[in-house]
Short mmCIF file of C-alpha atoms in Angstrom, two decimals:
data_model
loop_
_atom_site.label_atom_id
_atom_site.label_comp_id
_atom_site.label_asym_id
_atom_site.label_seq_id
_atom_site.Cartn_x
_atom_site.Cartn_y
_atom_site.Cartn_z
CA UNK P 262 -14.95 2.64 -6.58
CA UNK P 263 -14.96 5.68 -8.68
CA UNK P 264 -12.02 6.59 -10.56
CA UNK P 265 -10.16 9.63 -11.19
CA UNK P 266 -8.04 9.58 -14.37
CA UNK P 267 -5.08 11.68 -14.37
CA UNK P 268 -2.27 11.95 -16.65
CA UNK P 269 0.73 10.34 -15.52
CA UNK P 270 3.04 13.43 -14.22
CA UNK P 271 0.00 14.14 -11.98
CA UNK P 272 -0.16 10.53 -10.60
CA UNK P 273 3.43 10.78 -10.16
CA UNK P 274 2.62 13.77 -7.38
CA UNK P 275 -0.33 12.21 -6.12
CA UNK P 276 1.66 9.32 -5.16
CA UNK P 277 5.22 10.19 -4.46
CA UNK P 278 4.77 13.72 -3.66
CA UNK P 279 4.79 15.52 -0.47
CA UNK P 280 1.03 16.29 -0.91
CA UNK P 281 -0.20 12.36 -1.44
CA UNK P 282 -3.54 12.43 -2.26
CA UNK P 283 -5.32 9.55 -0.09
CA UNK P 284 -8.02 8.18 -3.31
CA UNK P 285 -4.23 7.44 -5.36
CA UNK P 286 -1.81 6.34 -2.01
CA UNK P 287 -3.83 4.33 -0.46
CA UNK P 288 -2.35 1.08 -0.59
CA UNK P 289 1.06 2.28 0.72
CA UNK P 290 2.84 -1.34 0.20
CA UNK P 291 2.66 -0.51 -3.93
CA UNK P 292 4.95 1.94 -3.39
CA UNK P 293 7.72 0.79 -1.29
CA UNK P 294 11.23 1.01 -3.42
CA UNK P 295 12.60 -2.44 -4.22
CA UNK P 296 15.58 -3.26 -1.94
CA UNK P 297 12.69 -2.76 1.16
CA UNK P 298 11.98 -6.46 -0.80
CA UNK P 299 15.35 -7.79 -0.62
CA UNK P 300 16.53 -7.00 3.37
CA UNK P 301 15.57 -8.69 6.36
CA UNK P 302 14.94 -7.00 9.73
CA UNK P 303 18.63 -6.30 10.44
CA UNK P 304 18.99 -4.28 6.70
CA UNK P 305 21.03 -6.75 5.55
CA UNK P 306 20.40 -8.05 1.56
CA UNK P 307 19.41 -11.78 1.51
CA UNK P 308 19.58 -12.39 -1.74
CA UNK P 309 22.96 -13.34 -3.91
CA UNK P 310 21.73 -12.10 -7.47
CA UNK P 311 18.79 -9.85 -8.73
CA UNK P 312 17.92 -9.73 -12.07
CA UNK P 313 17.07 -6.41 -13.89
CA UNK P 314 14.38 -6.48 -16.62
CA UNK P 315 16.67 -4.69 -18.65
CA UNK P 316 18.72 -7.93 -18.73
CA UNK P 317 15.94 -9.89 -18.68
CA UNK P 318 17.04 -12.98 -21.06
CA UNK P 319 21.01 -12.87 -19.86
CA UNK P 320 19.39 -12.89 -16.47
CA UNK P 321 16.95 -15.59 -16.45
CA UNK P 322 19.63 -17.75 -18.48
CA UNK P 323 21.78 -17.31 -15.46
CA UNK P 324 18.92 -18.24 -12.98
CA UNK P 325 18.10 -21.04 -15.34
CA UNK P 326 21.51 -22.52 -15.28
CA UNK P 327 22.28 -22.29 -11.65
CA UNK P 328 18.86 -23.91 -10.89
CA UNK P 329 19.32 -26.70 -13.44
CA UNK P 330 16.01 -25.38 -15.33
CA UNK P 331 14.76 -26.43 -18.83
CA UNK P 332 12.08 -24.08 -19.30
CA UNK P 333 11.95 -20.73 -21.54
CA UNK P 334 10.43 -17.64 -20.43
CA UNK P 335 7.57 -16.74 -22.74
CA UNK P 336 7.57 -13.05 -24.01
CA UNK P 337 3.43 -12.40 -23.46
CA UNK P 338 1.39 -9.49 -23.71
CA UNK P 339 4.21 -7.56 -25.98
CA UNK P 340 3.31 -4.24 -26.17
CA UNK P 341 4.81 -0.93 -28.26
CA UNK P 342 8.36 -0.17 -26.50
CA UNK P 343 8.25 3.11 -25.12
CA UNK P 344 11.12 5.29 -23.82
CA UNK P 345 10.06 6.23 -19.80
CA UNK P 346 12.05 9.27 -19.73
CA UNK P 347 9.88 10.55 -22.21
CA UNK P 348 6.79 10.13 -19.77
CA UNK P 349 8.22 12.61 -16.91
CA UNK P 350 8.84 16.46 -16.55
CA UNK P 351 11.80 17.86 -14.60
CA UNK P 352 9.20 17.91 -11.24
CA UNK P 353 8.40 14.56 -11.35
CA UNK P 354 11.95 12.77 -12.36
CA UNK P 355 13.05 15.07 -9.07
CA UNK P 356 10.00 13.38 -7.12
CA UNK P 357 10.87 9.81 -8.30
CA UNK P 358 14.78 10.40 -7.72
CA UNK P 359 14.09 11.61 -4.18
CA UNK P 360 11.59 8.55 -3.17
CA UNK P 361 13.42 5.95 -5.27
CA UNK P 362 17.16 7.46 -4.08
CA UNK P 363 18.47 4.11 -2.44
CA UNK P 364 17.25 1.76 -5.35
CA UNK P 365 18.68 4.25 -7.99
CA UNK P 366 22.22 4.12 -6.05
CA UNK P 367 22.47 0.85 -4.87
CA UNK P 368 21.32 -0.83 -8.91
CA UNK P 369 23.45 2.04 -11.06
CA UNK P 370 20.27 3.41 -12.50
CA UNK P 371 20.30 7.19 -14.15
CA UNK P 372 16.95 8.97 -15.69
#
């Protein structure tokens, strides 16, 4: 497949904006909100705990104790931490806020 490099904000518009570009948005399942994965056919949440990446150490510890596991959580492929808010402009913030409104509300996220 031939690549078509674009900057981040252009990519957001091509994948989540009103005029999606098939080249970037050809596998819709990749762009599904997180709540979809947590619900059954009747739209009920089917899990009793959702760990968050921003609390990964504490949330993993909770799961480890609940399941009586001894294994730790290794930190592999560590990269320089970037502030995700710096990657968006006002237009793409609005696009993502609309596309993921249910997730943002359910998980109490803000930009």
